[in-house]
Every structure is written in structure tokens, then in C-alpha cells.
Amino acid sequence: MSLIYDGAIQDVIDSFAKLPGIGPKGAQRIAFYLLSAPKEEARHLADAITTLQEKVRFCEICGNVTEESPCKICSDPRRDRTTICVVERPSDILPLDRTGQYHGLYHVLGGVIDPMAGVTPAKLRIKSLLERLKDGTVTEVILALNPTIEGDATMTYITRLLDGSGIKVTKLASGLSVGSEIEYADEITLGRAFAGRRSTDE
Amino acid sequence: MSLIYDGAIQDVIDSFAKLPGIGPKGAQRIAFYLLSAPKEEARHLADAITTLQEKVRFCEICGNVTEESPCKICSDPRRDRTTICVVERPSDILPLDRTGQYHGLYHVLGGVIDPMAGVTPAKLRIKSLLERLKDGTVTEVILALNPTIEGDATMTYITRLLDGSGIKVTKLASGLSVGSEIEYADEITLGRAFAGRRSTDE
């Protein structure tokens, strides 16, 4: 006596349930919301999804997502062209740029070295990074990779590649995040906070 | 120096962030997922959303969502036509039916009486419920509304309306925890609630 939803509803539920962070219950909630939503809103959502892959491509220089290649950042004349900040994914660029502390260029690796998952250096955008460094304009490469085992290993790998190139290679400071509590911080974070301690005069 | 995403990405993020249960971070995660998803998957999602409102309508008898009216349940000859189970929303029907404890018909009220939110009895599908009871086939009405203050008030209201009609009016057993929602309850709890239903006079 079990019953499933009619085709179109179940199709929407199944399609949404495939998306990251949405389970079957959440997908069902969305389907019923869309059913009673203004026709315009549902249509706009469908159009936005269709347009996404048509319009958005990857910047031929930095690998960021963009509608025009080169992207806005790569083609912005006000940007400091002596620095490149290397990130794992395009979605890392916006939060870093919002800090207002960095005005240079970016380079998207497309991941980190992870042999267990089959991600070798050749599968990352490392070759194109080296190409960008050839003409001598860039004097500093900031490795802004996530502080995971794979991220650290990738930073070590790139640092070695650039050994003797004369280019300064740095990484983001590791330590306590603002608003966190020492009592609840993990040992590795606290260890790095100790190691990176600075004079209180700075 | 703040930067936002290019039009098409931001549009997808904004559109998804409007859906229930999806925040701005979740919407961003989905947008980047869709960007690198197989073209077919993104297209299928967009098509499913577009098709939804085109194909799905409400059953002229019970108010359930359906692609054909009358719906599958109302037109199923194996269904017990002496019982109608009254629910708030179409999404309540599937979990109730899955219990296998109930083989009758349904009736979607479209909400519960809530004067503060402007929902008067006239805005609910109460009149069409009374129409369905006129020919004397139905001998029991099960009120399967969410056990909230408004749900209880609505059950009392309908019970009074049917006073003296000779129709037995029951409600689901309070195996449901107060404040919970039928849509999200598990099958066993709902099955017990069916089995333990009591007269609303008690």
C-alpha cells in the first residue's frame, strides 16, 4: 500500500537531494515550497541554473570562475602584479579578498596533492602557476591553502619547486581564530600559535 | 576592494538562498557544485523545477498534489470509502499512508484555523469536506492535524461541525510529541498514532 509522489514532484525531490547539504527531507520541503511559490520565483531559479554553466567559465590565467576571461581580478590594472595568492578553490578567493588586506593576484590550484584520492601534482594547476612566475614580475607567492595534512604537504611541495627562484614563498599565519577560546582550542592549533608568537609591540 | 561574484553565480546563490533550509553558505556550496557538475545534471534540475508547476495540480476531490485529477488515491477502487483522514498539507499524506495502517481516503485542509495569521475557517477546505460527507458513505473522519494549539482548535471546530451527523470523529493518538510535525515523524510512531486514535469527545 506504499505510495510515492507523482512523477514531477518526486523528480524535483530526487534532483535536489543530489545537491550537497540537502537530504531527502530537505529536498521534499523545497519541492512543496516550490509548488506553492510564485510561478516567477520557480522559473527564475530554473533559469539561473541553466544560465550558470552556459555563462560561467574558468579564467584562463588564474582559474577563478568568471563570465569573461581573463577575470575581473586578473584584468584589474589597480591590482598589485608582484604578488600571487595561491588557493585551493575559486570559492576561497572571495573571503580572502574581503579582508581588504590583500590587493594582489590569485591562482586557483583546483585542489591539493592527495595521493590516496588520486590527486597528483600533475592534476593541479601547478604548471600554469610556474608559467606565470617566469617573466620575473612576481616577487612573492602566498600559499593560502587550508591547514590540513594535504594542504601542508602541497605547500611544502610548491615551496621546494620555487627553491632558488628568488621568489619569496609565504603562507598564512596559523593560530587562534578571533573570538575562539584557548580552553577549547585543539593542541595543534595552540602549538602553531606558540610557534608563531610575535612581540606585543607589533 | 570588496568583490562579489559575477552575475550568473551570484544569481544562482541568491535564488537558492531563498529556498527553505538553505542559507547563504549552503547556497554558495551548491552553486560551485553545479558549476562543476555534469551539464546533464544541472539541466535536469532546471527542467524538473520548470516542469513541477506546469504538471502538478491539486486533486479536485481531496486537495492532494497530483498530475491527474482525481488523484491516484481518490480514484483507487481498493480504498476504503467509509473513512476520510483530514490533514493540513499534501505533504502529510505520504508519511501517514506509509504506515500501512490506514487504507481510506484523505482530505487536505490547506492549513489550520489561525485567526492571528488571518486563517479563518472559510479559508480552509472545510466546506468541500462537508460536501464529501453528505451522501452518507463516510462513517468516520480521522483528524490528523499537527498537535499544536491551532491544530487542536481546528480539530475541536470540525468536531462541533459534525456533532449530530452520526459520523464518528476521531483524532490520532497522542503518541506524537507536542510541537512535532507529522511530515517529519517516523512510520512506527505514526502507525501507533493511527492504531490508538480516540473519539474527539474524550
mmCIF file of C-alpha atoms in Angstrom:
data_model
loop_
_atom_site.group_PDB
_atom_site.id
_atom_site.type_symbol
_atom_site.label_atom_id
_atom_site.label_comp_id
_atom_site.label_asym_id
_atom_site.label_seq_id
_atom_site.Cartn_x
_atom_site.Cartn_y
_atom_site.Cartn_z
ATOM 1 C CA MET A 1 0.000 0.000 0.000
ATOM 2 C CA SER A 2 3.098 2.190 -0.152
ATOM 3 C CA LEU A 3 2.778 5.249 -2.356
ATOM 4 C CA ILE A 4 5.287 7.613 -3.889
ATOM 5 C CA TYR A 5 4.762 11.090 -5.174
ATOM 6 C CA ASP A 6 3.660 11.618 -8.733
ATOM 7 C CA GLY A 7 6.477 11.891 -11.266
ATOM 8 C CA ALA A 8 7.154 15.626 -11.349
ATOM 9 C CA ILE A 9 7.284 16.109 -7.576
ATOM 10 C CA GLN A 10 9.452 13.057 -6.992
ATOM 11 C CA ASP A 11 11.732 14.224 -9.797
ATOM 12 C CA VAL A 12 12.292 17.571 -8.090
ATOM 13 C CA ILE A 13 12.855 15.849 -4.728
ATOM 14 C CA ASP A 14 15.394 13.446 -6.235
ATOM 15 C CA SER A 15 17.191 16.237 -8.115
ATOM 16 C CA PHE A 16 17.532 18.425 -5.023
ATOM 17 C CA ALA A 17 18.568 15.503 -2.819
ATOM 18 C CA LYS A 18 21.650 15.085 -5.045
ATOM 19 C CA LEU A 19 22.921 18.567 -4.130
ATOM 20 C CA PRO A 20 25.458 18.935 -1.315
ATOM 21 C CA GLY A 21 23.960 19.659 2.100
ATOM 22 C CA ILE A 22 20.400 18.689 1.134
ATOM 23 C CA GLY A 23 18.899 15.431 2.405
ATOM 24 C CA PRO A 24 15.689 13.718 1.246
ATOM 25 C CA LYS A 25 13.553 15.531 3.841
ATOM 26 C CA GLY A 26 15.028 18.913 2.959
ATOM 27 C CA ALA A 27 14.516 18.168 -0.742
ATOM 28 C CA GLN A 28 10.862 17.336 -0.089
ATOM 29 C CA ARG A 29 10.392 20.550 1.858
ATOM 30 C CA ILE A 30 11.868 22.515 -1.053
ATOM 31 C CA ALA A 31 9.665 20.696 -3.590
ATOM 32 C CA PHE A 32 6.486 21.619 -1.702
ATOM 33 C CA TYR A 33 7.759 25.147 -1.220
ATOM 34 C CA LEU A 34 8.350 25.483 -4.975
ATOM 35 C CA LEU A 35 4.908 24.034 -5.720
ATOM 36 C CA SER A 36 3.208 26.888 -3.921
ATOM 37 C CA ALA A 37 5.847 29.548 -4.666
ATOM 38 C CA PRO A 38 5.069 32.323 -7.169
ATOM 39 C CA LYS A 39 5.471 30.932 -10.676
ATOM 40 C CA GLU A 40 8.081 33.618 -11.360
ATOM 41 C CA GLU A 41 10.305 32.519 -8.481
ATOM 42 C CA ALA A 42 10.411 28.884 -9.618
ATOM 43 C CA ARG A 43 11.086 29.962 -13.190
ATOM 44 C CA HIS A 44 13.862 32.306 -12.092
ATOM 45 C CA LEU A 45 15.565 29.508 -10.146
ATOM 46 C CA ALA A 46 15.403 27.170 -13.149
ATOM 47 C CA ASP A 47 16.757 29.883 -15.460
ATOM 48 C CA ALA A 48 19.585 30.754 -13.086
ATOM 49 C CA ILE A 49 20.694 27.106 -13.015
ATOM 50 C CA THR A 50 20.512 26.835 -16.811
ATOM 51 C CA THR A 51 22.438 30.062 -17.325
ATOM 52 C CA LEU A 52 25.136 29.122 -14.834
ATOM 53 C CA GLN A 53 27.026 26.583 -16.889
ATOM 54 C CA GLU A 54 26.394 28.487 -20.128
ATOM 55 C CA LYS A 55 27.856 31.764 -18.931
ATOM 56 C CA VAL A 56 30.408 30.862 -16.323
ATOM 57 C CA ARG A 57 33.823 29.622 -17.328
ATOM 58 C CA PHE A 58 37.268 29.491 -15.764
ATOM 59 C CA CYS A 59 39.712 32.391 -16.107
ATOM 60 C CA GLU A 60 42.468 31.340 -18.497
ATOM 61 C CA ILE A 61 45.056 32.998 -16.257
ATOM 62 C CA CYS A 62 44.141 32.323 -12.621
ATOM 63 C CA GLY A 63 41.483 29.595 -12.892
ATOM 64 C CA ASN A 64 38.866 31.623 -10.996
ATOM 65 C CA VAL A 65 35.224 31.364 -12.079
ATOM 66 C CA THR A 66 34.227 34.225 -14.336
ATOM 67 C CA GLU A 67 31.914 35.287 -17.139
ATOM 68 C CA GLU A 68 34.759 36.930 -19.060
ATOM 69 C CA SER A 69 38.249 35.545 -19.371
ATOM 70 C CA PRO A 70 40.600 36.986 -18.128
ATOM 71 C CA CYS A 71 38.541 37.565 -14.959
ATOM 72 C CA LYS A 72 37.888 40.900 -13.272
ATOM 73 C CA ILE A 73 40.786 40.466 -10.873
ATOM 74 C CA CYS A 74 43.368 39.459 -13.495
ATOM 75 C CA SER A 75 42.343 42.349 -15.750
ATOM 76 C CA ASP A 76 42.140 44.978 -12.976
ATOM 77 C CA PRO A 77 45.016 47.475 -13.532
ATOM 78 C CA ARG A 78 44.881 48.566 -9.869
ATOM 79 C CA ARG A 79 45.914 45.104 -8.687
ATOM 80 C CA ASP A 80 49.455 44.560 -7.392
ATOM 81 C CA ARG A 81 51.052 42.315 -10.019
ATOM 82 C CA THR A 82 54.066 41.398 -7.886
ATOM 83 C CA THR A 83 52.106 39.048 -5.615
ATOM 84 C CA ILE A 84 50.129 35.886 -6.307
ATOM 85 C CA CYS A 85 47.978 34.256 -3.644
ATOM 86 C CA VAL A 86 47.522 30.513 -4.316
ATOM 87 C CA VAL A 87 44.212 28.975 -3.233
ATOM 88 C CA GLU A 88 42.615 25.545 -3.484
ATOM 89 C CA ARG A 89 39.231 26.523 -4.921
ATOM 90 C CA PRO A 90 37.577 29.536 -6.579
ATOM 91 C CA SER A 91 35.317 29.901 -3.537
ATOM 92 C CA ASP A 92 38.376 30.661 -1.377
ATOM 93 C CA ILE A 93 39.054 33.920 -3.240
ATOM 94 C CA LEU A 94 36.055 35.960 -2.083
ATOM 95 C CA PRO A 95 36.629 35.592 1.697
ATOM 96 C CA LEU A 96 40.341 36.333 1.313
ATOM 97 C CA ASP A 97 39.680 39.392 -0.832
ATOM 98 C CA ARG A 98 37.023 40.702 1.541
ATOM 99 C CA THR A 99 39.679 41.151 4.224
ATOM 100 C CA GLY A 100 40.915 44.219 2.305
ATOM 101 C CA GLN A 101 44.447 43.193 3.390
ATOM 102 C CA TYR A 102 45.470 41.826 0.031
ATOM 103 C CA HIS A 103 45.475 43.593 -3.324
ATOM 104 C CA GLY A 104 47.469 41.208 -5.478
ATOM 105 C CA LEU A 105 46.501 38.463 -7.913
ATOM 106 C CA TYR A 106 45.244 34.920 -7.282
ATOM 107 C CA HIS A 107 45.879 31.444 -8.643
ATOM 108 C CA VAL A 108 43.463 28.532 -8.206
ATOM 109 C CA LEU A 109 45.181 25.154 -7.791
ATOM 110 C CA GLY A 110 41.988 23.149 -8.147
ATOM 111 C CA GLY A 111 42.702 21.085 -5.040
ATOM 112 C CA VAL A 112 45.645 19.822 -3.005
ATOM 113 C CA ILE A 113 48.003 16.914 -3.510
ATOM 114 C CA ASP A 114 46.276 13.812 -2.140
ATOM 115 C CA PRO A 115 47.787 10.567 -3.487
ATOM 116 C CA MET A 116 45.185 8.436 -1.649
ATOM 117 C CA ALA A 117 42.459 10.186 -3.652
ATOM 118 C CA GLY A 118 44.493 10.029 -6.852
ATOM 119 C CA VAL A 119 45.319 13.757 -6.884
ATOM 120 C CA THR A 120 48.887 14.017 -8.104
ATOM 121 C CA PRO A 121 50.713 17.346 -8.691
ATOM 122 C CA ALA A 122 50.097 16.893 -12.435
ATOM 123 C CA LYS A 123 46.335 17.120 -11.839
ATOM 124 C CA LEU A 124 46.632 20.529 -10.177
ATOM 125 C CA ARG A 125 47.223 23.905 -11.843
ATOM 126 C CA ILE A 126 50.862 23.981 -10.744
ATOM 127 C CA LYS A 127 52.368 24.121 -14.242
ATOM 128 C CA SER A 128 50.322 27.221 -15.092
ATOM 129 C CA LEU A 129 51.447 28.796 -11.804
ATOM 130 C CA LEU A 130 55.100 28.294 -12.768
ATOM 131 C CA GLU A 131 54.360 29.819 -16.213
ATOM 132 C CA ARG A 132 53.006 32.951 -14.521
ATOM 133 C CA LEU A 133 56.191 33.304 -12.478
ATOM 134 C CA LYS A 134 58.552 33.083 -15.485
ATOM 135 C CA ASP A 135 58.730 36.745 -16.505
ATOM 136 C CA GLY A 136 60.044 37.859 -13.116
ATOM 137 C CA THR A 137 57.212 40.282 -12.256
ATOM 138 C CA VAL A 138 56.047 38.258 -9.264
ATOM 139 C CA THR A 139 58.234 38.613 -6.169
ATOM 140 C CA GLU A 140 56.044 36.845 -3.610
ATOM 141 C CA VAL A 141 53.801 33.782 -3.697
ATOM 142 C CA ILE A 142 51.404 33.454 -0.750
ATOM 143 C CA LEU A 143 50.209 29.890 -0.218
ATOM 144 C CA ALA A 144 46.696 30.232 1.214
ATOM 145 C CA LEU A 145 45.803 26.553 1.321
ATOM 146 C CA ASN A 146 43.637 25.009 4.022
ATOM 147 C CA PRO A 147 45.744 23.966 7.059
ATOM 148 C CA THR A 148 45.150 20.229 6.597
ATOM 149 C CA ILE A 149 47.728 17.461 6.205
ATOM 150 C CA GLU A 150 47.276 17.534 2.421
ATOM 151 C CA GLY A 151 47.307 21.346 2.340
ATOM 152 C CA ASP A 152 50.537 21.473 4.335
ATOM 153 C CA ALA A 153 52.125 18.819 2.100
ATOM 154 C CA THR A 154 51.132 20.791 -1.006
ATOM 155 C CA MET A 155 52.605 23.993 0.427
ATOM 156 C CA THR A 156 55.854 22.127 1.138
ATOM 157 C CA TYR A 157 55.838 20.738 -2.426
ATOM 158 C CA ILE A 158 55.383 24.172 -4.056
ATOM 159 C CA THR A 159 57.920 25.753 -1.720
ATOM 160 C CA ARG A 160 60.528 23.208 -2.894
ATOM 161 C CA LEU A 161 59.621 23.808 -6.549
ATOM 162 C CA LEU A 162 60.332 27.528 -6.097
ATOM 163 C CA ASP A 163 63.584 26.961 -4.175
ATOM 164 C CA GLY A 164 66.320 29.071 -5.732
ATOM 165 C CA SER A 165 63.887 31.046 -7.917
ATOM 166 C CA GLY A 166 64.400 34.174 -5.817
ATOM 167 C CA ILE A 167 60.654 34.368 -5.233
ATOM 168 C CA LYS A 168 59.583 34.770 -1.620
ATOM 169 C CA VAL A 169 57.140 31.982 -0.649
ATOM 170 C CA THR A 170 54.914 32.625 2.367
ATOM 171 C CA LYS A 171 51.888 31.044 3.972
ATOM 172 C CA LEU A 172 49.044 32.450 6.042
ATOM 173 C CA ALA A 173 49.645 32.738 9.786
ATOM 174 C CA SER A 174 48.356 29.783 11.727
ATOM 175 C CA GLY A 175 46.964 30.323 15.213
ATOM 176 C CA LEU A 176 43.899 31.101 17.250
ATOM 177 C CA SER A 177 40.958 32.388 15.294
ATOM 178 C CA VAL A 178 39.433 35.628 16.514
ATOM 179 C CA GLY A 179 36.690 35.014 19.058
ATOM 180 C CA SER A 180 37.860 31.481 19.852
ATOM 181 C CA GLU A 181 38.700 30.290 23.357
ATOM 182 C CA ILE A 182 42.041 28.812 24.391
ATOM 183 C CA GLU A 183 40.257 26.347 26.668
ATOM 184 C CA TYR A 184 38.548 24.726 23.691
ATOM 185 C CA ALA A 185 41.263 25.057 21.036
ATOM 186 C CA ASP A 186 42.932 21.885 19.778
ATOM 187 C CA GLU A 187 46.562 21.089 20.548
ATOM 188 C CA ILE A 188 47.840 21.523 17.024
ATOM 189 C CA THR A 189 46.299 24.990 16.718
ATOM 190 C CA LEU A 190 47.739 26.002 20.105
ATOM 191 C CA GLY A 191 51.126 24.574 19.127
ATOM 192 C CA ARG A 192 51.151 26.677 15.966
ATOM 193 C CA ALA A 193 50.002 29.726 17.919
ATOM 194 C CA PHE A 194 53.013 29.271 20.218
ATOM 195 C CA ALA A 195 55.417 28.735 17.351
ATOM 196 C CA GLY A 196 54.155 31.820 15.527
ATOM 197 C CA ARG A 197 54.086 34.112 18.572
ATOM 198 C CA ARG A 198 55.037 37.706 17.949
ATOM 199 C CA SER A 199 56.081 40.685 20.054
ATOM 200 C CA THR A 200 53.112 42.525 21.537
ATOM 201 C CA ASP A 201 54.670 45.761 20.257
ATOM 202 C CA GLU A 202 53.959 44.879 16.604
ATOM 203 C CA MET B 1 38.220 46.410 -2.588
ATOM 204 C CA SER B 2 35.266 44.165 -1.819
ATOM 205 C CA LEU B 3 34.226 41.912 -4.682
ATOM 206 C CA ILE B 4 31.101 39.924 -5.432
ATOM 207 C CA TYR B 5 30.690 37.001 -7.751
ATOM 208 C CA ASP B 6 29.958 37.575 -11.386
ATOM 209 C CA GLY B 7 26.267 37.837 -12.275
ATOM 210 C CA ALA B 8 25.345 34.252 -13.077
ATOM 211 C CA ILE B 9 26.962 32.710 -9.994
ATOM 212 C CA GLN B 10 25.556 35.316 -7.629
ATOM 213 C CA ASP B 11 22.149 34.823 -9.229
ATOM 214 C CA VAL B 12 22.216 31.090 -8.501
ATOM 215 C CA ILE B 13 23.418 31.730 -4.942
ATOM 216 C CA ASP B 14 20.645 34.285 -4.321
ATOM 217 C CA SER B 15 17.991 32.016 -5.840
ATOM 218 C CA PHE B 16 18.963 29.012 -3.743
ATOM 219 C CA ALA B 17 19.301 31.090 -0.567
ATOM 220 C CA LYS B 18 15.567 31.885 -0.854
ATOM 221 C CA LEU B 19 14.625 28.207 -0.507
ATOM 222 C CA PRO B 20 13.692 26.841 2.930
ATOM 223 C CA GLY B 21 16.558 25.301 4.870
ATOM 224 C CA ILE B 22 19.322 26.758 2.659
ATOM 225 C CA GLY B 23 21.496 29.586 3.981
ATOM 226 C CA PRO B 24 23.912 31.801 2.018
ATOM 227 C CA LYS B 25 26.864 29.459 2.673
ATOM 228 C CA GLY B 26 24.881 26.399 1.621
ATOM 229 C CA ALA B 27 23.677 28.226 -1.483
ATOM 230 C CA GLN B 28 27.269 29.098 -2.399
ATOM 231 C CA ARG B 29 28.333 25.498 -1.926
ATOM 232 C CA ILE B 30 25.523 24.350 -4.231
ATOM 233 C CA ALA B 31 26.410 26.981 -6.866
ATOM 234 C CA PHE B 32 30.012 25.793 -7.023
ATOM 235 C CA TYR B 33 28.862 22.183 -7.049
ATOM 236 C CA LEU B 34 26.555 22.889 -10.007
ATOM 237 C CA LEU B 35 29.336 24.725 -11.830
ATOM 238 C CA SER B 36 31.469 21.614 -11.950
ATOM 239 C CA ALA B 37 28.602 19.105 -12.099
ATOM 240 C CA PRO B 38 27.903 17.216 -15.351
ATOM 241 C CA LYS B 39 25.983 19.530 -17.697
ATOM 242 C CA GLU B 40 23.177 16.974 -17.816
ATOM 243 C CA GLU B 41 22.650 17.038 -14.055
ATOM 244 C CA ALA B 42 22.282 20.835 -13.922
ATOM 245 C CA ARG B 43 19.941 20.784 -16.892
ATOM 246 C CA HIS B 44 17.852 18.033 -15.339
ATOM 247 C CA LEU B 45 17.467 20.010 -12.121
ATOM 248 C CA ALA B 46 16.370 23.123 -14.032
ATOM 249 C CA ASP B 47 13.890 21.108 -16.123
ATOM 250 C CA ALA B 48 12.459 19.381 -13.058
ATOM 251 C CA ILE B 49 11.767 22.756 -11.429
ATOM 252 C CA THR B 50 10.169 24.124 -14.588
ATOM 253 C CA THR B 51 8.004 21.037 -15.061
ATOM 254 C CA LEU B 52 6.851 20.995 -11.457
ATOM 255 C CA GLN B 53 4.382 23.870 -11.566
ATOM 256 C CA GLU B 54 3.298 23.009 -15.110
ATOM 257 C CA LYS B 55 2.359 19.417 -14.393
ATOM 258 C CA VAL B 56 1.344 19.334 -10.775
ATOM 259 C CA ARG B 57 -2.138 20.460 -9.734
ATOM 260 C CA PHE B 58 -4.441 19.835 -6.819
ATOM 261 C CA CYS B 59 -6.928 16.949 -6.773
ATOM 262 C CA GLU B 60 -10.456 18.318 -7.206
ATOM 263 C CA ILE B 61 -11.737 15.932 -4.542
ATOM 264 C CA CYS B 62 -9.180 15.725 -1.743
ATOM 265 C CA GLY B 63 -6.829 18.649 -2.476
ATOM 266 C CA ASN B 64 -3.719 16.432 -2.656
ATOM 267 C CA VAL B 65 -0.994 17.289 -5.156
ATOM 268 C CA THR B 66 -1.320 15.221 -8.311
ATOM 269 C CA GLU B 67 -0.655 15.159 -12.034
ATOM 270 C CA GLU B 68 -4.147 13.820 -12.762
ATOM 271 C CA SER B 69 -7.316 14.896 -11.039
ATOM 272 C CA PRO B 70 -8.876 12.974 -9.281
ATOM 273 C CA CYS B 71 -5.622 11.783 -7.737
ATOM 274 C CA LYS B 72 -4.406 8.190 -7.507
ATOM 275 C CA ILE B 73 -5.791 7.732 -4.010
ATOM 276 C CA CYS B 74 -9.255 9.148 -4.744
ATOM 277 C CA SER B 75 -9.565 7.036 -7.892
ATOM 278 C CA ASP B 76 -8.201 3.824 -6.343
ATOM 279 C CA PRO B 77 -11.109 1.312 -6.110
ATOM 280 C CA ARG B 78 -9.301 -0.657 -3.387
ATOM 281 C CA ARG B 79 -9.503 2.268 -0.980
ATOM 282 C CA ASP B 80 -11.957 2.151 1.915
ATOM 283 C CA ARG B 81 -14.510 4.845 1.072
ATOM 284 C CA THR B 82 -16.075 4.914 4.511
ATOM 285 C CA THR B 83 -13.167 6.776 6.126
ATOM 286 C CA ILE B 84 -11.606 10.168 5.419
ATOM 287 C CA CYS B 85 -8.375 11.249 7.061
ATOM 288 C CA VAL B 86 -8.128 15.064 7.284
ATOM 289 C CA VAL B 87 -4.623 16.551 7.042
ATOM 290 C CA GLU B 88 -3.172 20.053 7.000
ATOM 291 C CA ARG B 89 -0.947 19.777 3.946
ATOM 292 C CA PRO B 90 -0.431 17.439 0.968
ATOM 293 C CA SER B 91 3.000 16.511 2.347
ATOM 294 C CA ASP B 92 1.319 14.938 5.395
ATOM 295 C CA ILE B 93 -0.334 12.237 3.280
ATOM 296 C CA LEU B 94 2.733 10.232 2.247
ATOM 297 C CA PRO B 95 4.076 9.585 5.779
ATOM 298 C CA LEU B 96 0.599 8.664 7.032
ATOM 299 C CA ASP B 97 -0.014 6.303 4.136
ATOM 300 C CA ARG B 98 3.351 4.643 4.520
ATOM 301 C CA THR B 99 2.333 3.293 7.915
ATOM 302 C CA GLY B 100 0.129 0.742 6.127
ATOM 303 C CA GLN B 101 -2.377 1.176 8.996
ATOM 304 C CA TYR B 102 -4.796 3.256 7.005
ATOM 305 C CA HIS B 103 -6.484 2.419 3.720
ATOM 306 C CA GLY B 104 -9.148 5.090 3.469
ATOM 307 C CA LEU B 105 -9.310 8.429 1.699
ATOM 308 C CA TYR B 106 -7.744 11.782 2.570
ATOM 309 C CA HIS B 107 -8.790 15.409 2.658
ATOM 310 C CA VAL B 108 -6.317 18.297 2.666
ATOM 311 C CA LEU B 109 -7.479 21.284 4.716
ATOM 312 C CA GLY B 110 -4.742 23.585 3.444
ATOM 313 C CA GLY B 111 -3.793 24.687 6.957
ATOM 314 C CA VAL B 112 -5.376 25.111 10.375
ATOM 315 C CA ILE B 113 -7.548 27.848 11.847
ATOM 316 C CA ASP B 114 -5.240 30.631 12.981
ATOM 317 C CA PRO B 115 -7.026 33.969 13.462
ATOM 318 C CA MET B 116 -3.740 35.760 14.307
ATOM 319 C CA ALA B 117 -2.395 34.815 10.874
ATOM 320 C CA GLY B 118 -5.719 35.628 9.205
ATOM 321 C CA VAL B 119 -6.631 31.982 8.577
ATOM 322 C CA THR B 120 -10.365 31.724 9.183
ATOM 323 C CA PRO B 121 -12.390 28.515 8.667
ATOM 324 C CA ALA B 122 -13.612 29.950 5.369
ATOM 325 C CA LYS B 123 -10.049 29.923 4.014
ATOM 326 C CA LEU B 124 -9.677 26.200 4.633
ATOM 327 C CA ARG B 125 -11.157 23.324 2.634
ATOM 328 C CA ILE B 126 -13.817 22.653 5.265
ATOM 329 C CA LYS B 127 -16.816 23.278 3.005
ATOM 330 C CA SER B 128 -15.579 20.711 0.477
ATOM 331 C CA LEU B 129 -15.065 18.252 3.338
ATOM 332 C CA LEU B 130 -18.703 18.660 4.395
ATOM 333 C CA GLU B 131 -19.753 18.136 0.763
ATOM 334 C CA ARG B 132 -17.932 14.816 0.710
ATOM 335 C CA LEU B 133 -19.765 13.670 3.841
ATOM 336 C CA LYS B 134 -23.258 14.460 2.511
ATOM 337 C CA ASP B 135 -24.071 11.179 0.758
ATOM 338 C CA GLY B 136 -23.629 9.126 3.935
ATOM 339 C CA THR B 137 -20.882 6.831 2.654
ATOM 340 C CA VAL B 138 -18.341 8.092 5.132
ATOM 341 C CA THR B 139 -18.776 6.793 8.666
ATOM 342 C CA GLU B 140 -15.555 8.037 10.244
ATOM 343 C CA VAL B 141 -13.481 11.208 9.906
ATOM 344 C CA ILE B 142 -9.973 10.969 11.327
ATOM 345 C CA LEU B 143 -8.493 14.369 12.162
ATOM 346 C CA ALA B 144 -4.744 14.004 11.579
ATOM 347 C CA LEU B 145 -3.715 17.581 12.231
ATOM 348 C CA ASN B 146 -0.441 18.562 13.846
ATOM 349 C CA PRO B 147 -0.743 18.559 17.657
ATOM 350 C CA THR B 148 -0.301 22.310 18.053
ATOM 351 C CA ILE B 149 -2.639 24.821 19.683
ATOM 352 C CA GLU B 150 -4.072 25.777 16.292
ATOM 353 C CA GLY B 151 -4.303 22.144 15.203
ATOM 354 C CA ASP B 152 -6.204 21.213 18.381
ATOM 355 C CA ALA B 153 -8.534 24.210 17.986
ATOM 356 C CA THR B 154 -9.248 23.201 14.392
ATOM 357 C CA MET B 155 -9.999 19.627 15.438
ATOM 358 C CA THR B 156 -12.443 20.950 18.063
ATOM 359 C CA TYR B 157 -14.043 23.196 15.451
ATOM 360 C CA ILE B 158 -14.589 20.365 12.964
ATOM 361 C CA THR B 159 -15.793 18.022 15.702
ATOM 362 C CA ARG B 160 -18.510 20.542 16.624
ATOM 363 C CA LEU B 161 -19.473 20.982 12.988
ATOM 364 C CA LEU B 162 -20.075 17.220 12.714
ATOM 365 C CA ASP B 163 -21.943 16.979 16.008
ATOM 366 C CA GLY B 164 -25.190 15.093 15.456
ATOM 367 C CA SER B 165 -24.225 13.983 11.944
ATOM 368 C CA GLY B 166 -23.791 10.397 13.114
ATOM 369 C CA ILE B 167 -20.257 10.391 11.750
ATOM 370 C CA LYS B 168 -17.593 9.200 14.172
ATOM 371 C CA VAL B 169 -14.882 11.841 14.554
ATOM 372 C CA THR B 170 -11.510 10.657 15.808
ATOM 373 C CA LYS B 171 -8.041 12.053 16.186
ATOM 374 C CA LEU B 172 -4.644 10.407 16.132
ATOM 375 C CA ALA B 173 -3.419 9.061 19.453
ATOM 376 C CA SER B 174 -1.088 11.333 21.276
ATOM 377 C CA GLY B 175 1.929 9.215 20.629
ATOM 378 C CA LEU B 176 3.058 12.248 18.706
ATOM 379 C CA SER B 177 5.177 14.518 20.820
ATOM 380 C CA VAL B 178 3.766 18.019 21.335
ATOM 381 C CA GLY B 179 5.263 20.515 18.903
ATOM 382 C CA SER B 180 6.382 17.867 16.416
ATOM 383 C CA GLU B 181 5.257 17.745 12.797
ATOM 384 C CA ILE B 182 3.537 14.837 11.077
ATOM 385 C CA GLU B 183 5.540 15.366 7.936
ATOM 386 C CA TYR B 184 8.783 14.512 9.740
ATOM 387 C CA ALA B 185 7.593 11.768 12.116
ATOM 388 C CA ASP B 186 8.773 8.150 11.700
ATOM 389 C CA GLU B 187 6.478 5.377 10.460
ATOM 390 C CA ILE B 188 6.256 3.450 13.716
ATOM 391 C CA THR B 189 5.184 6.473 15.725
ATOM 392 C CA LEU B 190 2.619 7.359 13.079
ATOM 393 C CA GLY B 191 1.387 3.748 12.895
ATOM 394 C CA ARG B 192 0.795 3.682 16.643
ATOM 395 C CA ALA B 193 -0.929 7.014 16.439
ATOM 396 C CA PHE B 194 -3.363 5.538 13.901
ATOM 397 C CA ALA B 195 -3.977 2.419 15.990
ATOM 398 C CA GLY B 196 -4.618 4.423 19.187
ATOM 399 C CA ARG B 197 -6.913 7.057 17.722
ATOM 400 C CA ARG B 198 -9.717 8.162 20.049
ATOM 401 C CA SER B 199 -13.026 9.986 19.814
ATOM 402 C CA THR B 200 -12.580 13.756 19.977
ATOM 403 C CA ASP B 201 -15.271 13.914 22.677
ATOM 404 C CA GLU B 202 -12.988 12.301 25.257
#
